[in-house]
Tab-separated table of C-alpha atoms in Angstrom:
chain	number	residue	atom	x	y	z
A	1	MET	CA	-48.756	-158.211	-7.972
A	2	VAL	CA	-46.178	-159.730	-9.533
A	3	THR	CA	-44.005	-157.994	-12.389
A	4	ALA	CA	-41.972	-159.889	-14.798
A	5	LYS	CA	-38.346	-158.627	-15.151
A	6	VAL	CA	-37.512	-157.999	-18.892
A	7	ASP	CA	-33.821	-158.098	-19.270
A	8	ALA	CA	-32.665	-155.517	-22.307
A	9	HIS	CA	-30.576	-157.206	-25.191
A	10	HIS	CA	-27.132	-156.775	-24.363
A	11	TRP	CA	-25.446	-156.199	-28.833
A	12	THR	CA	-22.300	-157.734	-29.381
A	13	ARG	CA	-20.392	-155.894	-32.369
A	14	GLY	CA	-20.583	-158.270	-34.851
A	15	GLU	CA	-24.242	-158.499	-34.482
A	16	TYR	CA	-24.981	-155.048	-34.620
A	17	GLU	CA	-22.658	-154.814	-37.544
A	18	ARG	CA	-24.791	-157.108	-39.221
A	19	ARG	CA	-27.998	-155.501	-38.791
A	20	VAL	CA	-26.661	-152.301	-39.893
A	21	GLU	CA	-25.613	-153.923	-43.148
A	22	ALA	CA	-28.960	-155.199	-43.689
A	23	GLY	CA	-30.214	-151.562	-42.859
A	24	ALA	CA	-32.285	-152.846	-39.743
A	25	PHE	CA	-31.121	-148.739	-38.148
A	26	GLU	CA	-31.410	-147.018	-41.197
A	27	GLY	CA	-32.829	-143.512	-40.138
A	28	TRP	CA	-31.455	-144.081	-36.606
A	29	LYS	CA	-29.150	-142.251	-35.094
A	30	VAL	CA	-27.156	-144.533	-32.536
A	31	GLU	CA	-24.181	-146.122	-31.872
A	32	LEU	CA	-23.183	-148.978	-29.845
A	33	VAL	CA	-21.541	-148.713	-26.762
A	34	GLU	CA	-20.937	-151.536	-24.013
A	35	GLY	CA	-23.495	-153.698	-25.969
A	36	ALA	CA	-26.266	-150.867	-25.373
A	37	LEU	CA	-27.875	-148.751	-27.706
A	38	HIS	CA	-27.454	-144.978	-27.539
A	39	GLU	CA	-29.168	-142.281	-29.015
A	40	VAL	CA	-26.832	-139.818	-30.580
A	41	THR	CA	-27.891	-136.471	-29.557
A	42	PRO	CA	-28.387	-134.087	-32.377
A	43	GLN	CA	-25.555	-131.490	-33.362
A	44	THR	CA	-26.015	-127.595	-31.971
A	45	SER	CA	-24.519	-125.336	-34.037
A	46	ARG	CA	-22.180	-124.406	-31.263
A	47	HIS	CA	-21.065	-128.337	-31.655
A	48	SER	CA	-20.579	-128.593	-35.034
A	49	SER	CA	-18.532	-125.526	-35.183
A	50	ALA	CA	-16.168	-126.901	-32.367
A	51	VAL	CA	-16.091	-130.620	-34.199
A	52	ARG	CA	-14.454	-128.444	-37.110
A	53	LYS	CA	-11.965	-126.098	-35.319
A	54	LEU	CA	-10.880	-129.342	-33.347
A	55	ALA	CA	-10.824	-131.069	-36.872
A	56	ARG	CA	-8.487	-128.318	-38.018
A	57	GLU	CA	-5.954	-128.400	-35.528
A	58	LEU	CA	-5.510	-131.844	-35.130
A	59	GLN	CA	-5.246	-131.705	-39.177
A	60	ALA	CA	-2.394	-129.263	-38.930
A	61	CYS	CA	-0.644	-131.864	-36.362
A	62	LEU	CA	-0.899	-134.667	-38.188
A	63	VAL	CA	2.122	-136.954	-39.903
A	64	GLU	CA	2.386	-139.408	-42.198
A	65	GLY	CA	0.744	-142.480	-41.367
A	66	LEU	CA	-1.700	-141.205	-39.483
A	67	ASP	CA	-5.010	-140.014	-40.469
A	68	LEU	CA	-8.355	-138.625	-39.064
A	69	ARG	CA	-11.720	-139.525	-39.081
A	70	GLN	CA	-14.728	-137.604	-38.213
A	71	GLN	CA	-18.012	-138.559	-36.114
A	72	MET	CA	-16.803	-142.180	-37.784
A	73	PRO	CA	-17.453	-145.617	-35.801
A	74	LEU	CA	-13.982	-147.690	-34.000
A	75	ALA	CA	-14.305	-151.309	-33.388
A	76	LEU	CA	-13.506	-151.276	-29.613
A	77	GLY	CA	-14.100	-154.742	-27.774
A	78	SER	CA	-16.361	-157.222	-28.696
A	79	ASP	CA	-19.547	-155.045	-28.035
A	80	SER	CA	-18.900	-151.331	-28.951
A	81	LEU	CA	-18.624	-149.195	-31.949
A	82	PRO	CA	-18.657	-145.628	-30.722
A	83	GLU	CA	-18.880	-142.767	-33.000
A	84	ALA	CA	-16.109	-140.771	-31.466
A	85	ASP	CA	-16.546	-136.529	-33.012
A	86	LEU	CA	-12.483	-137.145	-33.861
A	87	ALA	CA	-10.113	-140.070	-33.758
A	88	VAL	CA	-6.388	-139.931	-34.626
A	89	VAL	CA	-6.047	-143.515	-36.321
A	90	PRO	CA	-3.095	-144.932	-38.182
A	91	ALA	CA	-3.555	-144.509	-41.814
A	92	ASP	CA	-4.753	-147.319	-43.940
A	93	PRO	CA	-4.328	-147.429	-47.625
A	94	ASP	CA	-7.768	-148.244	-48.155
A	95	ASP	CA	-9.887	-146.453	-45.921
A	96	TYR	CA	-10.548	-149.033	-43.831
A	97	ALA	CA	-13.025	-150.049	-46.547
A	98	GLU	CA	-13.158	-154.079	-44.794
A	99	ALA	CA	-13.219	-152.852	-41.230
A	100	HIS	CA	-13.585	-149.714	-38.735
A	101	PRO	CA	-9.796	-149.272	-36.853
A	102	ASP	CA	-9.494	-151.137	-33.506
A	103	ARG	CA	-7.076	-148.617	-32.616
A	104	ALA	CA	-6.781	-144.871	-32.201
A	105	LEU	CA	-3.830	-142.846	-30.676
A	106	LEU	CA	-6.294	-140.291	-29.603
A	107	VAL	CA	-9.905	-139.618	-29.817
A	108	ALA	CA	-11.972	-136.235	-28.573
A	109	GLU	CA	-15.492	-135.649	-27.879
A	110	VAL	CA	-16.851	-132.224	-27.799
A	111	SER	CA	-19.035	-132.304	-24.726
A	112	GLN	CA	-22.082	-130.045	-24.096
A	113	THR	CA	-24.913	-132.157	-23.269
A	114	SER	CA	-23.462	-135.314	-23.058
A	115	LEU	CA	-20.642	-134.673	-20.883
A	116	ARG	CA	-21.763	-137.202	-18.243
A	117	PHE	CA	-21.827	-139.696	-20.798
A	118	ASP	CA	-18.577	-138.915	-21.961
A	119	ARG	CA	-16.839	-138.769	-18.602
A	120	GLU	CA	-17.823	-142.283	-17.829
A	121	THR	CA	-19.186	-144.699	-20.258
A	122	LYS	CA	-16.977	-143.152	-22.952
A	123	GLN	CA	-13.889	-142.859	-20.847
A	124	ARG	CA	-14.254	-146.571	-19.502
A	125	VAL	CA	-14.734	-147.443	-23.359
A	126	TYR	CA	-11.441	-145.819	-24.557
A	127	ALA	CA	-9.363	-146.844	-21.550
A	128	LEU	CA	-10.238	-150.172	-21.713
A	129	ALA	CA	-9.317	-150.471	-25.783
A	130	GLY	CA	-5.948	-148.716	-24.776
A	131	ILE	CA	-6.516	-145.558	-26.016
A	132	PRO	CA	-3.184	-143.621	-24.865
A	133	GLU	CA	-5.063	-140.017	-25.051
A	134	TYR	CA	-8.558	-138.987	-24.782
A	135	TRP	CA	-9.942	-135.683	-25.240
A	136	ILE	CA	-13.060	-133.950	-23.852
A	137	LEU	CA	-13.961	-130.419	-25.024
A	138	ASN	CA	-16.296	-129.186	-22.822
A	139	LEU	CA	-18.384	-126.579	-24.534
A	140	THR	CA	-20.130	-126.018	-21.044
A	141	SER	CA	-17.365	-124.521	-19.252
A	142	GLY	CA	-15.097	-123.818	-21.749
A	143	SER	CA	-12.622	-126.022	-20.865
A	144	LEU	CA	-10.912	-129.274	-22.233
A	145	GLU	CA	-10.284	-132.120	-20.124
A	146	VAL	CA	-6.969	-134.150	-21.490
A	147	TYR	CA	-6.797	-137.883	-20.342
A	148	ARG	CA	-3.518	-139.895	-20.492
A	149	GLU	CA	-1.855	-143.121	-19.242
A	150	PRO	CA	-4.998	-145.639	-19.599
A	151	ALA	CA	-5.048	-148.208	-16.947
A	152	GLY	CA	-7.863	-150.667	-16.883
A	153	SER	CA	-11.301	-149.035	-17.098
A	154	THR	CA	-9.944	-145.377	-16.163
A	155	TYR	CA	-7.024	-143.109	-17.039
A	156	ARG	CA	-3.986	-142.511	-14.643
A	157	SER	CA	-4.010	-138.633	-15.833
A	158	ARG	CA	-6.828	-135.968	-15.971
A	159	THR	CA	-5.738	-132.553	-17.090
A	160	VAL	CA	-8.117	-129.667	-17.438
A	161	LEU	CA	-7.339	-126.688	-19.690
A	162	GLY	CA	-8.703	-123.596	-19.788
A	163	SER	CA	-8.894	-121.169	-22.701
A	164	ALA	CA	-5.543	-119.490	-22.403
A	165	ASP	CA	-3.659	-123.056	-22.065
A	166	GLU	CA	-1.988	-125.068	-24.938
A	167	VAL	CA	-2.306	-128.554	-25.283
A	168	SER	CA	0.065	-130.803	-27.438
A	169	PRO	CA	-1.272	-134.458	-28.593
A	170	LEU	CA	1.253	-137.201	-27.583
A	171	PHE	CA	1.553	-137.952	-30.913
A	172	ALA	CA	2.971	-134.582	-32.122
A	173	PRO	CA	4.741	-133.496	-29.158
A	174	GLY	CA	5.975	-130.998	-31.022
A	175	MET	CA	2.887	-129.095	-31.983
A	176	ALA	CA	0.927	-126.664	-29.781
A	177	ILE	CA	-2.587	-126.390	-29.689
A	178	ARG	CA	-3.940	-123.078	-27.976
A	179	VAL	CA	-7.758	-123.861	-26.168
A	180	LYS	CA	-9.220	-121.118	-27.313
A	181	ARG	CA	-8.901	-121.549	-30.959
A	182	LEU	CA	-11.231	-125.059	-30.348
A	183	LEU	CA	-14.048	-122.856	-28.854
A	184	PRO	CA	-16.744	-121.582	-30.487
A	185	LYS	CA	-17.416	-118.184	-29.657
A	186	LYS	CA	-20.332	-117.449	-27.321
């Protein structure tokens, strides 16, 4: 018996954005990462709580000229439009009405069930885009993984911080965020 090979369609960002504009994915919860559509996992209350806590802490660190985007797309490369939980981007007077930002100073994902995807696939996409800092708030272990120094498809530096530790974003080195303040109560 001969089985035909069926290749998956590799989406470009432009092709995907045109289909989104036309309403092709209405009601779908997907994001484009490395040319593939990935279903976005529904948020638990712990995930939502952690996103809000992280957003409050990062917002307090922002200086003029920066903006915090929550669960909005980043136009990265020709085939990725990930919707990061949080991204610190250069401010745009028109709030990116014409196009999604194509760079960020920091991207953060809150992770529980998507930890492998966030550590492998999303980390690769963010490193290739040259994003200087990538955080994964790991709800399973109660830690913050801080990736810095993008080099090709990876980061040279990875630090895991516990709840008693503090972190200072590269864009605001004088600010300190206690990891415990980011974690939802168990």
